[in-house]
């Protein structure tokens, strides 16, 4: 996918509000998800990613902790079984430039 971290590069998206935001992808069947990789925006607002939580189905995988200069965040899901991945940001705008989900059927 397009991992361009600049908003004008047609890869990034963000929510309209700064509370209770989420993004979800449905698989159509259950998968064992090993990790979720999130690409952060680079041209602005990088700290918005801080506190973003990743779930496989209802299983919590982890929370992204913003690190200055870091673009790629990998969250280990330990082969959690589920039919979707949800990325939730409760306290800020949710900005995503690419999401990659790794796992097996």
mmCIF file of N, CA and C in Angstrom:
data_model
loop_
_atom_site.group_PDB
_atom_site.id
_atom_site.type_symbol
_atom_site.label_atom_id
_atom_site.label_comp_id
_atom_site.label_asym_id
_atom_site.label_seq_id
_atom_site.Cartn_x
_atom_site.Cartn_y
_atom_site.Cartn_z
ATOM 1 N N UNK A 1 0.809 -1.194 0.000
ATOM 2 C CA UNK A 1 0.000 0.000 0.000
ATOM 3 C C UNK A 1 0.849 1.252 0.000
ATOM 4 N N UNK A 2 0.171 2.357 -0.063
ATOM 5 C CA UNK A 2 0.818 3.666 -0.074
ATOM 6 C C UNK A 2 1.121 4.080 1.365
ATOM 7 N N UNK A 3 2.386 4.167 1.701
ATOM 8 C CA UNK A 3 2.793 4.530 3.062
ATOM 9 C C UNK A 3 3.291 5.970 3.163
ATOM 10 N N UNK A 4 2.990 6.794 2.154
ATOM 11 C CA UNK A 4 3.397 8.197 2.159
ATOM 12 C C UNK A 4 2.798 8.881 3.379
ATOM 13 N N UNK A 5 3.633 9.423 4.236
ATOM 14 C CA UNK A 5 3.188 10.060 5.461
ATOM 15 C C UNK A 5 2.811 11.513 5.323
ATOM 16 N N UNK A 6 2.813 12.027 4.106
ATOM 17 C CA UNK A 6 2.408 13.408 3.859
ATOM 18 C C UNK A 6 0.955 13.431 3.409
ATOM 19 N N UNK A 7 0.145 14.282 4.029
ATOM 20 C CA UNK A 7 -1.284 14.295 3.765
ATOM 21 C C UNK A 7 -1.595 14.454 2.271
ATOM 22 N N UNK A 8 -0.822 15.238 1.572
ATOM 23 C CA UNK A 8 -1.026 15.459 0.137
ATOM 24 C C UNK A 8 -0.652 14.264 -0.725
ATOM 25 N N UNK A 9 -0.059 13.220 -0.133
ATOM 26 C CA UNK A 9 0.354 12.034 -0.886
ATOM 27 C C UNK A 9 -0.756 11.017 -1.076
ATOM 28 N N UNK A 10 -1.983 11.376 -0.695
ATOM 29 C CA UNK A 10 -3.172 10.532 -0.897
ATOM 30 C C UNK A 10 -3.113 9.201 -0.173
ATOM 31 N N UNK A 11 -2.424 9.160 0.955
ATOM 32 C CA UNK A 11 -2.406 7.948 1.762
ATOM 33 C C UNK A 11 -3.043 8.190 3.126
ATOM 34 N N UNK A 12 -2.908 9.377 3.663
ATOM 35 C CA UNK A 12 -3.367 9.669 5.026
ATOM 36 C C UNK A 12 -4.843 10.073 5.062
ATOM 37 N N UNK A 13 -5.444 9.750 6.176
ATOM 38 C CA UNK A 13 -6.813 10.172 6.458
ATOM 39 C C UNK A 13 -6.888 10.559 7.926
ATOM 40 N N UNK A 14 -7.869 11.358 8.275
ATOM 41 C CA UNK A 14 -8.074 11.679 9.692
ATOM 42 C C UNK A 14 -9.556 11.909 9.952
ATOM 43 N N UNK A 15 -9.922 11.791 11.200
ATOM 44 C CA UNK A 15 -11.309 11.963 11.603
ATOM 45 C C UNK A 15 -11.659 13.443 11.704
ATOM 46 N N UNK A 16 -12.955 13.705 11.824
ATOM 47 C CA UNK A 16 -13.455 15.076 11.907
ATOM 48 C C UNK A 16 -13.471 15.635 13.328
ATOM 49 N N UNK A 17 -13.439 14.739 14.329
ATOM 50 C CA UNK A 17 -13.521 15.212 15.709
ATOM 51 C C UNK A 17 -12.355 14.674 16.533
ATOM 52 N N UNK A 18 -12.237 15.175 17.753
ATOM 53 C CA UNK A 18 -11.107 14.779 18.583
ATOM 54 C C UNK A 18 -11.487 13.856 19.731
ATOM 55 N N UNK A 19 -12.657 13.203 19.662
ATOM 56 C CA UNK A 19 -13.024 12.223 20.690
ATOM 57 C C UNK A 19 -13.734 11.018 20.071
ATOM 58 N N UNK A 20 -13.516 9.857 20.698
ATOM 59 C CA UNK A 20 -14.209 8.607 20.347
ATOM 60 C C UNK A 20 -14.115 8.235 18.864
ATOM 61 N N UNK A 21 -12.915 8.257 18.329
ATOM 62 C CA UNK A 21 -12.694 7.944 16.917
ATOM 63 C C UNK A 21 -12.227 6.513 16.740
ATOM 64 N N UNK A 22 -12.592 5.909 15.600
ATOM 65 C CA UNK A 22 -12.158 4.542 15.338
ATOM 66 C C UNK A 22 -12.122 4.284 13.839
ATOM 67 N N UNK A 23 -11.344 3.264 13.485
ATOM 68 C CA UNK A 23 -11.222 2.751 12.116
ATOM 69 C C UNK A 23 -11.280 1.233 12.226
ATOM 70 N N UNK A 24 -11.967 0.572 11.284
ATOM 71 C CA UNK A 24 -12.104 -0.889 11.360
ATOM 72 C C UNK A 24 -12.028 -1.494 9.967
ATOM 73 N N UNK A 25 -11.394 -2.662 9.915
ATOM 74 C CA UNK A 25 -11.388 -3.464 8.692
ATOM 75 C C UNK A 25 -11.969 -4.836 9.032
ATOM 76 N N UNK A 26 -12.885 -5.305 8.181
ATOM 77 C CA UNK A 26 -13.497 -6.629 8.346
ATOM 78 C C UNK A 26 -12.830 -7.599 7.394
ATOM 79 N N UNK A 27 -12.559 -8.821 7.863
ATOM 80 C CA UNK A 27 -11.883 -9.830 7.050
ATOM 81 C C UNK A 27 -12.850 -10.754 6.312
ATOM 82 N N UNK A 28 -14.054 -10.906 6.783
ATOM 83 C CA UNK A 28 -14.997 -11.833 6.180
ATOM 84 C C UNK A 28 -14.988 -13.202 6.841
ATOM 85 N N UNK A 29 -13.923 -13.515 7.538
ATOM 86 C CA UNK A 29 -13.825 -14.735 8.352
ATOM 87 C C UNK A 29 -12.731 -14.507 9.388
ATOM 88 N N UNK A 30 -12.596 -15.452 10.310
ATOM 89 C CA UNK A 30 -11.610 -15.287 11.377
ATOM 90 C C UNK A 30 -10.187 -15.547 10.907
ATOM 91 N N UNK A 31 -9.269 -14.779 11.445
ATOM 92 C CA UNK A 31 -7.839 -14.926 11.196
ATOM 93 C C UNK A 31 -7.103 -14.866 12.530
ATOM 94 N N UNK A 32 -5.935 -15.495 12.557
ATOM 95 C CA UNK A 32 -5.023 -15.379 13.693
ATOM 96 C C UNK A 32 -4.067 -14.233 13.363
ATOM 97 N N UNK A 33 -4.226 -13.108 14.029
ATOM 98 C CA UNK A 33 -3.461 -11.898 13.716
ATOM 99 C C UNK A 33 -2.215 -11.849 14.586
ATOM 100 N N UNK A 34 -1.050 -11.817 13.940
ATOM 101 C CA UNK A 34 0.203 -11.761 14.679
ATOM 102 C C UNK A 34 0.600 -10.329 15.031
ATOM 103 N N UNK A 35 0.382 -9.390 14.099
ATOM 104 C CA UNK A 35 0.716 -7.995 14.401
ATOM 105 C C UNK A 35 -0.053 -7.053 13.485
ATOM 106 N N UNK A 36 -0.176 -5.818 13.953
ATOM 107 C CA UNK A 36 -0.768 -4.735 13.183
ATOM 108 C C UNK A 36 0.269 -3.623 13.121
ATOM 109 N N UNK A 37 0.559 -3.157 11.915
ATOM 110 C CA UNK A 37 1.555 -2.107 11.714
ATOM 111 C C UNK A 37 0.833 -0.846 11.235
ATOM 112 N N UNK A 38 1.065 0.258 11.948
ATOM 113 C CA UNK A 38 0.424 1.534 11.650
ATOM 114 C C UNK A 38 1.486 2.530 11.207
ATOM 115 N N UNK A 39 1.222 3.183 10.086
ATOM 116 C CA UNK A 39 2.104 4.227 9.571
ATOM 117 C C UNK A 39 1.509 5.578 9.941
ATOM 118 N N UNK A 40 2.292 6.385 10.621
ATOM 119 C CA UNK A 40 1.847 7.671 11.130
ATOM 120 C C UNK A 40 2.079 8.787 10.117
ATOM 121 N N UNK A 41 1.335 9.856 10.274
ATOM 122 C CA UNK A 41 1.515 11.052 9.456
ATOM 123 C C UNK A 41 2.862 11.687 9.783
ATOM 124 N N UNK A 42 3.541 12.237 8.754
ATOM 125 C CA UNK A 42 4.871 12.807 8.946
ATOM 126 C C UNK A 42 4.929 14.319 8.804
ATOM 127 N N UNK A 43 3.974 14.919 8.089
ATOM 128 C CA UNK A 43 4.073 16.347 7.797
ATOM 129 C C UNK A 43 3.381 17.238 8.832
ATOM 130 N N UNK A 44 2.679 16.630 9.769
ATOM 131 C CA UNK A 44 1.945 17.414 10.762
ATOM 132 C C UNK A 44 1.394 16.484 11.828
ATOM 133 N N UNK A 45 1.196 17.017 12.994
ATOM 134 C CA UNK A 45 0.330 16.393 13.993
ATOM 135 C C UNK A 45 0.735 14.973 14.398
ATOM 136 N N UNK A 46 2.008 14.654 14.367
ATOM 137 C CA UNK A 46 2.465 13.291 14.630
ATOM 138 C C UNK A 46 2.036 12.769 15.988
ATOM 139 N N UNK A 47 1.923 13.647 16.971
ATOM 140 C CA UNK A 47 1.593 13.200 18.324
ATOM 141 C C UNK A 47 0.141 12.764 18.489
ATOM 142 N N UNK A 48 -0.700 12.983 17.486
ATOM 143 C CA UNK A 48 -2.095 12.522 17.562
ATOM 144 C C UNK A 48 -2.190 11.006 17.737
ATOM 145 N N UNK A 49 -1.167 10.288 17.306
ATOM 146 C CA UNK A 49 -1.176 8.818 17.366
ATOM 147 C C UNK A 49 -1.065 8.305 18.798
ATOM 148 N N UNK A 50 -0.575 9.152 19.697
ATOM 149 C CA UNK A 50 -0.358 8.719 21.079
ATOM 150 C C UNK A 50 -1.660 8.271 21.732
ATOM 151 N N UNK A 51 -1.634 7.091 22.333
ATOM 152 C CA UNK A 51 -2.799 6.559 23.028
ATOM 153 C C UNK A 51 -3.752 5.765 22.151
ATOM 154 N N UNK A 52 -3.418 5.617 20.876
ATOM 155 C CA UNK A 52 -4.265 4.851 19.966
ATOM 156 C C UNK A 52 -4.192 3.372 20.324
ATOM 157 N N UNK A 53 -5.348 2.739 20.436
ATOM 158 C CA UNK A 53 -5.433 1.333 20.861
ATOM 159 C C UNK A 53 -5.796 0.436 19.676
ATOM 160 N N UNK A 54 -5.238 -0.780 19.677
ATOM 161 C CA UNK A 54 -5.458 -1.741 18.602
ATOM 162 C C UNK A 54 -6.138 -2.978 19.173
ATOM 163 N N UNK A 55 -7.178 -3.448 18.472
ATOM 164 C CA UNK A 55 -7.947 -4.626 18.873
ATOM 165 C C UNK A 55 -8.098 -5.579 17.695
ATOM 166 N N UNK A 56 -8.102 -6.875 17.998
ATOM 167 C CA UNK A 56 -8.526 -7.902 17.053
ATOM 168 C C UNK A 56 -9.819 -8.452 17.626
ATOM 169 N N UNK A 57 -10.924 -8.254 16.905
ATOM 170 C CA UNK A 57 -12.217 -8.566 17.500
ATOM 171 C C UNK A 57 -12.347 -7.762 18.786
ATOM 172 N N UNK A 58 -12.643 -8.411 19.891
ATOM 173 C CA UNK A 58 -12.736 -7.713 21.179
ATOM 174 C C UNK A 58 -11.455 -7.825 22.000
ATOM 175 N N UNK A 59 -10.426 -8.504 21.451
ATOM 176 C CA UNK A 59 -9.173 -8.683 22.193
ATOM 177 C C UNK A 59 -8.258 -7.476 22.008
ATOM 178 N N UNK A 60 -7.874 -6.876 23.123
ATOM 179 C CA UNK A 60 -6.954 -5.739 23.129
ATOM 180 C C UNK A 60 -5.540 -6.228 22.838
ATOM 181 N N UNK A 61 -4.893 -5.618 21.842
ATOM 182 C CA UNK A 61 -3.506 -5.984 21.504
ATOM 183 C C UNK A 61 -2.487 -5.044 22.132
ATOM 184 N N UNK A 62 -2.768 -3.756 22.148
ATOM 185 C CA UNK A 62 -1.811 -2.815 22.697
ATOM 186 C C UNK A 62 -2.149 -1.375 22.366
ATOM 187 N N UNK A 63 -1.367 -0.475 22.937
ATOM 188 C CA UNK A 63 -1.546 0.959 22.760
ATOM 189 C C UNK A 63 -0.291 1.553 22.154
ATOM 190 N N UNK A 64 -0.471 2.421 21.177
ATOM 191 C CA UNK A 64 0.655 3.116 20.555
ATOM 192 C C UNK A 64 1.082 4.257 21.467
ATOM 193 N N UNK A 65 2.376 4.316 21.741
ATOM 194 C CA UNK A 65 2.962 5.420 22.504
ATOM 195 C C UNK A 65 3.823 6.230 21.538
ATOM 196 N N UNK A 66 3.452 7.474 21.344
ATOM 197 C CA UNK A 66 4.154 8.341 20.399
ATOM 198 C C UNK A 66 5.615 8.525 20.790
ATOM 199 N N UNK A 67 6.482 8.400 19.791
ATOM 200 C CA UNK A 67 7.907 8.681 19.930
ATOM 201 C C UNK A 67 8.290 9.651 18.826
ATOM 202 N N UNK A 68 8.855 10.793 19.179
ATOM 203 C CA UNK A 68 9.215 11.807 18.191
ATOM 204 C C UNK A 68 10.142 11.216 17.138
ATOM 205 N N UNK A 69 9.830 11.461 15.875
ATOM 206 C CA UNK A 69 10.644 10.993 14.760
ATOM 207 C C UNK A 69 10.278 9.602 14.268
ATOM 208 N N UNK A 70 9.484 8.893 15.017
ATOM 209 C CA UNK A 70 9.087 7.540 14.622
ATOM 210 C C UNK A 70 7.879 7.614 13.690
ATOM 211 N N UNK A 71 7.895 6.801 12.640
ATOM 212 C CA UNK A 71 6.829 6.796 11.643
ATOM 213 C C UNK A 71 6.018 5.511 11.709
ATOM 214 N N UNK A 72 6.677 4.394 11.968
ATOM 215 C CA UNK A 72 6.044 3.088 11.920
ATOM 216 C C UNK A 72 5.910 2.532 13.337
ATOM 217 N N UNK A 73 4.684 2.097 13.662
ATOM 218 C CA UNK A 73 4.395 1.509 14.968
ATOM 219 C C UNK A 73 3.856 0.102 14.756
ATOM 220 N N UNK A 74 4.485 -0.871 15.378
ATOM 221 C CA UNK A 74 4.080 -2.267 15.254
ATOM 222 C C UNK A 74 3.512 -2.743 16.592
ATOM 223 N N UNK A 75 2.293 -3.255 16.546
ATOM 224 C CA UNK A 75 1.626 -3.753 17.743
ATOM 225 C C UNK A 75 1.505 -5.266 17.634
ATOM 226 N N UNK A 76 2.059 -5.985 18.607
ATOM 227 C CA UNK A 76 2.007 -7.450 18.644
ATOM 228 C C UNK A 76 0.631 -7.890 19.122
ATOM 229 N N UNK A 77 -0.022 -8.745 18.337
ATOM 230 C CA UNK A 77 -1.348 -9.247 18.706
ATOM 231 C C UNK A 77 -1.312 -10.715 19.113
ATOM 232 N N UNK A 78 -0.138 -11.331 19.116
ATOM 233 C CA UNK A 78 0.048 -12.672 19.667
ATOM 234 C C UNK A 78 -0.953 -13.697 19.116
ATOM 235 N N UNK A 79 -1.180 -13.630 17.799
ATOM 236 C CA UNK A 79 -2.074 -14.572 17.093
ATOM 237 C C UNK A 79 -3.506 -14.554 17.631
ATOM 238 N N UNK A 80 -3.965 -13.364 18.009
ATOM 239 C CA UNK A 80 -5.352 -13.206 18.449
ATOM 240 C C UNK A 80 -6.290 -13.582 17.303
ATOM 241 N N UNK A 81 -7.356 -14.292 17.629
ATOM 242 C CA UNK A 81 -8.315 -14.742 16.624
ATOM 243 C C UNK A 81 -9.459 -13.746 16.543
ATOM 244 N N UNK A 82 -9.785 -13.315 15.311
ATOM 245 C CA UNK A 82 -10.913 -12.405 15.141
ATOM 246 C C UNK A 82 -11.225 -12.162 13.684
ATOM 247 N N UNK A 83 -12.378 -11.585 13.453
ATOM 248 C CA UNK A 83 -12.827 -11.293 12.100
ATOM 249 C C UNK A 83 -12.644 -9.849 11.698
ATOM 250 N N UNK A 84 -12.032 -9.036 12.578
ATOM 251 C CA UNK A 84 -11.793 -7.628 12.250
ATOM 252 C C UNK A 84 -10.665 -7.071 13.101
ATOM 253 N N UNK A 85 -10.146 -5.949 12.664
ATOM 254 C CA UNK A 85 -9.185 -5.158 13.442
ATOM 255 C C UNK A 85 -9.787 -3.776 13.602
ATOM 256 N N UNK A 86 -9.757 -3.285 14.837
ATOM 257 C CA UNK A 86 -10.243 -1.938 15.133
ATOM 258 C C UNK A 86 -9.095 -1.136 15.725
ATOM 259 N N UNK A 87 -8.957 0.087 15.249
ATOM 260 C CA UNK A 87 -7.978 1.035 15.784
ATOM 261 C C UNK A 87 -8.786 2.186 16.367
ATOM 262 N N UNK A 88 -8.591 2.436 17.664
ATOM 263 C CA UNK A 88 -9.436 3.389 18.387
ATOM 264 C C UNK A 88 -8.580 4.483 19.039
ATOM 265 N N UNK A 89 -9.012 5.722 18.839
ATOM 266 C CA UNK A 89 -8.379 6.877 19.487
ATOM 267 C C UNK A 89 -9.490 7.638 20.211
ATOM 268 N N UNK A 90 -9.500 7.564 21.533
ATOM 269 C CA UNK A 90 -10.588 8.154 22.306
ATOM 270 C C UNK A 90 -10.419 9.637 22.598
ATOM 271 N N UNK A 91 -9.172 10.132 22.617
ATOM 272 C CA UNK A 91 -8.926 11.465 23.153
ATOM 273 C C UNK A 91 -8.287 12.442 22.182
ATOM 274 N N UNK A 92 -8.231 12.085 20.893
ATOM 275 C CA UNK A 92 -7.628 12.966 19.904
ATOM 276 C C UNK A 92 -8.153 12.574 18.538
ATOM 277 N N UNK A 93 -7.815 13.355 17.527
ATOM 278 C CA UNK A 93 -8.129 12.985 16.151
ATOM 279 C C UNK A 93 -7.398 11.682 15.832
ATOM 280 N N UNK A 94 -8.014 10.809 15.063
ATOM 281 C CA UNK A 94 -7.358 9.592 14.606
ATOM 282 C C UNK A 94 -6.817 9.857 13.211
ATOM 283 N N UNK A 95 -5.499 9.797 13.078
ATOM 284 C CA UNK A 95 -4.837 10.016 11.800
ATOM 285 C C UNK A 95 -4.069 8.757 11.443
ATOM 286 N N UNK A 96 -4.365 8.174 10.273
ATOM 287 C CA UNK A 96 -3.698 6.964 9.791
ATOM 288 C C UNK A 96 -3.233 7.190 8.362
ATOM 289 N N UNK A 97 -2.001 6.739 8.070
ATOM 290 C CA UNK A 97 -1.491 6.848 6.697
ATOM 291 C C UNK A 97 -1.391 5.497 6.006
ATOM 292 N N UNK A 98 -1.355 4.435 6.741
ATOM 293 C CA UNK A 98 -1.415 3.074 6.197
ATOM 294 C C UNK A 98 -1.542 2.141 7.391
ATOM 295 N N UNK A 99 -2.277 1.060 7.190
ATOM 296 C CA UNK A 99 -2.392 0.009 8.205
ATOM 297 C C UNK A 99 -2.144 -1.317 7.518
ATOM 298 N N UNK A 100 -1.239 -2.107 8.075
ATOM 299 C CA UNK A 100 -0.961 -3.451 7.554
ATOM 300 C C UNK A 100 -1.244 -4.458 8.663
ATOM 301 N N UNK A 101 -2.012 -5.484 8.311
ATOM 302 C CA UNK A 101 -2.380 -6.525 9.262
ATOM 303 C C UNK A 101 -1.715 -7.822 8.809
ATOM 304 N N UNK A 102 -0.998 -8.477 9.726
ATOM 305 C CA UNK A 102 -0.291 -9.715 9.419
ATOM 306 C C UNK A 102 -0.907 -10.870 10.220
ATOM 307 N N UNK A 103 -1.188 -11.969 9.521
ATOM 308 C CA UNK A 103 -1.756 -13.118 10.201
ATOM 309 C C UNK A 103 -2.015 -14.252 9.247
ATOM 310 N N UNK A 104 -2.698 -15.301 9.752
ATOM 311 C CA UNK A 104 -3.015 -16.489 8.973
ATOM 312 C C UNK A 104 -4.448 -16.900 9.224
ATOM 313 N N UNK A 105 -5.020 -17.514 8.210
ATOM 314 C CA UNK A 105 -6.389 -18.024 8.301
ATOM 315 C C UNK A 105 -6.461 -19.250 9.160
#
